[in-house]
Amino acid sequence: MAPVDMVNGAPPPLPGKKRRIGVMTSGGDAPGMNGVVRAVVRMSIAKGCEAYGIYEGYEGLVQGGDLIKQMYWEDVRGYLQEGGTLIGTARCKAFTQRPGRLRAAKNMILNGIDALIICGGDGSLTGADIFRAEWQGLLKELVDTKELAAEQTEPFKHLNIVGLVGSIDNDMSSTDATIGCYSSLGRICEAVDYIDATAFSHQRAFVIEVMGRHCGWLALMAGVSTGADFVFLPEMPPSHDWEKQMCDIISKHRKLGKRKTIVIVAEGAHDRFLNKISPTKVKDLLSNDLKLDTRITTLGHVQRGGNACAYDRMLSTLQGVEAVEAVLDATPETPTPVIAIIENKIVRKPLIEAVKLTHEVAEAIEAKDFDRAMGLRDAEFAEYHSAYMTTTATDQPKLMLPKEKHLRIAIIHVGAPAGGMNSATRAAVAYCLSRGHTPIAIHNGFPGLCRHHDDKPLGSVRMVKWLDVEGWISKGGSEIGTNRGLPSEDMKKTAECFELYKLDGLFVIGGFEAFTAVSELRKARKDYPAFKIPIALLPATISNNVPGTEYSIGSDTCLNALVNYCDAIKQSASATRRRVFVVETQGGRSGYVATIAGLSIGAMAVYTPEEGIDIKMLARDIEHLRESFAKDKGQNRAGKLILCNEHASKTYTTEIIANMIREESKGRFESRFAVPGHVQQGGTPSPMDRVRAVRLAVKCMQHIEDFAGQSKDEIAADDMSAAVIGIKGASVVFGEMERLEREETDWKDRRPKNEFWIGLKSMVDTLSGRPKPTDCCSGCGRPSL
């Protein structure tokens, strides 16, 4: 810590571009806020800066004293696993007035803090931008009133502020996700899944109220990921005769044989005249008009509680790191940024613009301009709303295509099971039925097609009805069965089956085996005209190793399962204080799972196939463990984890590494190994895997639909007729198979040639304090998520 200037009572500024960075959490708490604090503190120290925790939000800034403390590396140990915010948050009326901000500015100067990173909602971030705009005026007033001397304020003429959005409502414009929103959605989905079982058992209806005054993101995503019959959103109220519309849809579902009814209501829901739609009103309609046994469940603050999910831990860490980078990059002319995420890319956006757009949503709702309210939300929100409306009810005459455009579309799962496969299948079937297409499920992959398509009484090729798949949205695994077998095992028979069942399109869901299968079908078109149909691949694998995308369905479910497993392991390691666990992760020959899980749990080291393992690396890590435990003076949460991909090394297996650490520890600490195995494939799919499965499946169906009316030769001549849908950077894109096979695929190691997450590996090391080899080149650019 810099010495205090005894004359002026404040530390001098740090030399060069180094900063004293204050970090605070403000507004309502959100899971993941602690991940921000940890990332900011450790990244600041790694960059040669000093980090200060400002406790109790703006109240701490105004009060000063012990509420502003320098934070050190070990102070944030174990923060990732904790819910809420460990440095506290509080409403501060004083900061909304200039005298309060004047006191806050004085406390900043007295502590030598020249940069603030604030994680909070739009109100907190608006206050931060006002603070920065007034900064020089506040300093002048402090000098004029002799609160501070001019020489004290002179080094602090410029204040850097960076915002991060912590909000379970996901109500900030200009970002797809806010820190905490997916954890909150997980609580809602878990509750609805439990309620769903009761509703099915008793044939009941449940009305679920979720948070969201001006933002219906939680309600919409809960509706998509639980297969709710109806949702009420502030941005897009139902039609003027919503009572009849809702009752008609639910009646149709009941007549089709559905035993349960789920209606999701955002707390800010209203009709088109801004009359509140309460859960009680919805319950009365279902009870009185439809005679359904109906219950209300208001989830309340349980939606805020609990530990952060894997995504929020990762998001808070990456955004916290980016916030420090933004502070160090800033000049006096740089507008205050807010750190956002668009699709899969961490970006900086102008804070004041994001806040302005957020306020405009509420203003548009108040003015009953609901089209504008939807337009002000991000494109992803509108797409999810469209996907929900398309797949929630199949009897929608307005969506029906003319008969000449109706297609027979086969759906097949290939490879290992992954969370979200069933969600994607359900969405594809519902979309097909609403458009007039015939959905056909191929059970047990390509071997099932070839060997059992004509079995009696029931073959492996089956037309699907809506009720068959209606309950699949929350089911893990694969309800139609999946298989690693490829069409090349019997290409002739595969083609004969395609012709026999008159398939006009193929929707493939799976991992690298699915990618290989689509490649084989594309190449075989010259010999088998039956394959000259549009083929769309939706990547679904826990390994996230499919070329053409940075995100595969199932990978988030895997990360959640692995993070929960590691939390329990770390608790055991911490209880004994001096224990290291080496945990083996799945992921094939891709280190994605190990790296992102390592980022999310604060692993000391991560071993991946891309980097490999050598004796020097192990020696460095063992020496680091010795030094780390030698410095440990009774702190809590002192256990450590190392994650090792199953194929990181042929020689140094997980067990051997654990044994080497134990041997070299000389009794100073202990070492164990753990293999979670197929636990990593998860049980119930995560909300992210469910909602993205729905959105991407609908897009795949639309892509196949675009080829309706074309001849087989026209289809085969179009490179996009065999394509992979993926999220790349800030976009959802379709990639043509021929190019992906040729340019982006490492066939030997079954992974993309350029793995987007590689740069994150060094971030895991930086935030864990793991030493780097002296001859290491650390030139990785700032990565996307």
mmCIF file of N, CA and C in Angstrom, residues 33 41 75 141 166 236 412 432 440 448 452 461 554 564 570-571 617 628 684 718 720-721:
data_model
loop_
_atom_site.group_PDB
_atom_site.id
_atom_site.type_symbol
_atom_site.label_atom_id
_atom_site.label_comp_id
_atom_site.label_asym_id
_atom_site.label_seq_id
_atom_site.Cartn_x
_atom_site.Cartn_y
_atom_site.Cartn_z
ATOM 1 N N MET A 33 -22.624 -11.357 -7.824
ATOM 2 C CA MET A 33 -21.960 -10.116 -7.418
ATOM 3 C C MET A 33 -20.623 -10.386 -6.735
ATOM 4 N N VAL A 41 -10.838 -7.419 -7.611
ATOM 5 C CA VAL A 41 -9.739 -7.340 -6.638
ATOM 6 C C VAL A 41 -8.493 -8.030 -7.181
ATOM 7 N N ASP A 75 -8.348 -11.973 0.649
ATOM 8 C CA ASP A 75 -9.631 -11.500 1.191
ATOM 9 C C ASP A 75 -10.825 -12.030 0.406
ATOM 10 N N GLU A 141 -15.737 22.534 -4.963
ATOM 11 C CA GLU A 141 -16.495 22.935 -3.773
ATOM 12 C C GLU A 141 -15.788 22.501 -2.502
ATOM 13 N N GLY A 166 -25.812 -5.864 -12.294
ATOM 14 C CA GLY A 166 -26.236 -6.978 -11.453
ATOM 15 C C GLY A 166 -27.722 -6.849 -11.212
ATOM 16 N N MET A 236 -45.415 -6.820 -23.647
ATOM 17 C CA MET A 236 -46.336 -7.295 -24.682
ATOM 18 C C MET A 236 -47.582 -7.878 -24.027
ATOM 19 N N ILE A 412 -33.514 -36.408 -35.688
ATOM 20 C CA ILE A 412 -32.673 -37.514 -35.224
ATOM 21 C C ILE A 412 -31.632 -36.998 -34.244
ATOM 22 N N CYS A 432 -43.253 -27.450 -36.448
ATOM 23 C CA CYS A 432 -43.711 -28.178 -37.636
ATOM 24 C C CYS A 432 -45.235 -28.253 -37.680
ATOM 25 N N ILE A 440 -41.260 -36.163 -38.025
ATOM 26 C CA ILE A 440 -41.027 -37.605 -37.948
ATOM 27 C C ILE A 440 -39.803 -37.840 -37.073
ATOM 28 N N GLY A 448 -30.727 -47.211 -35.507
ATOM 29 C CA GLY A 448 -32.147 -47.458 -35.316
ATOM 30 C C GLY A 448 -32.914 -47.324 -36.604
ATOM 31 N N HIS A 452 -34.238 -50.986 -37.560
ATOM 32 C CA HIS A 452 -35.531 -51.175 -36.895
ATOM 33 C C HIS A 452 -36.656 -50.304 -37.455
ATOM 34 N N VAL A 461 -39.188 -45.351 -36.975
ATOM 35 C CA VAL A 461 -39.553 -44.117 -37.688
ATOM 36 C C VAL A 461 -41.019 -43.819 -37.378
ATOM 37 N N GLY A 554 -26.374 -28.315 -23.999
ATOM 38 C CA GLY A 554 -25.899 -29.333 -23.066
ATOM 39 C C GLY A 554 -24.657 -28.923 -22.313
ATOM 40 N N ASN A 564 -21.447 -27.688 -9.223
ATOM 41 C CA ASN A 564 -22.074 -28.144 -7.976
ATOM 42 C C ASN A 564 -21.251 -29.255 -7.323
ATOM 43 N N LYS A 570 -14.885 -28.932 -2.803
ATOM 44 C CA LYS A 570 -14.095 -27.839 -2.237
ATOM 45 C C LYS A 570 -14.442 -27.622 -0.765
ATOM 46 N N GLN A 571 -15.702 -27.840 -0.430
ATOM 47 C CA GLN A 571 -16.106 -27.728 0.977
ATOM 48 C C GLN A 571 -15.351 -28.753 1.818
ATOM 49 N N MET A 617 5.717 -28.499 -15.608
ATOM 50 C CA MET A 617 4.450 -27.873 -15.212
ATOM 51 C C MET A 617 4.005 -28.398 -13.855
ATOM 52 N N SER A 628 1.909 -21.751 -1.093
ATOM 53 C CA SER A 628 0.575 -21.269 -0.740
ATOM 54 C C SER A 628 0.147 -21.770 0.629
ATOM 55 N N THR A 684 -31.630 -32.835 -15.064
ATOM 56 C CA THR A 684 -32.549 -31.871 -15.663
ATOM 57 C C THR A 684 -31.760 -30.803 -16.408
ATOM 58 N N ASP A 718 -26.798 -25.647 -53.400
ATOM 59 C CA ASP A 718 -26.724 -24.573 -52.411
ATOM 60 C C ASP A 718 -25.885 -25.039 -51.216
ATOM 61 N N MET A 720 -25.575 -23.870 -48.396
ATOM 62 C CA MET A 720 -26.261 -23.729 -47.114
ATOM 63 C C MET A 720 -27.314 -24.813 -46.902
ATOM 64 N N SER A 721 -27.467 -25.726 -47.832
ATOM 65 C CA SER A 721 -28.467 -26.789 -47.659
ATOM 66 C C SER A 721 -28.008 -27.845 -46.663
#
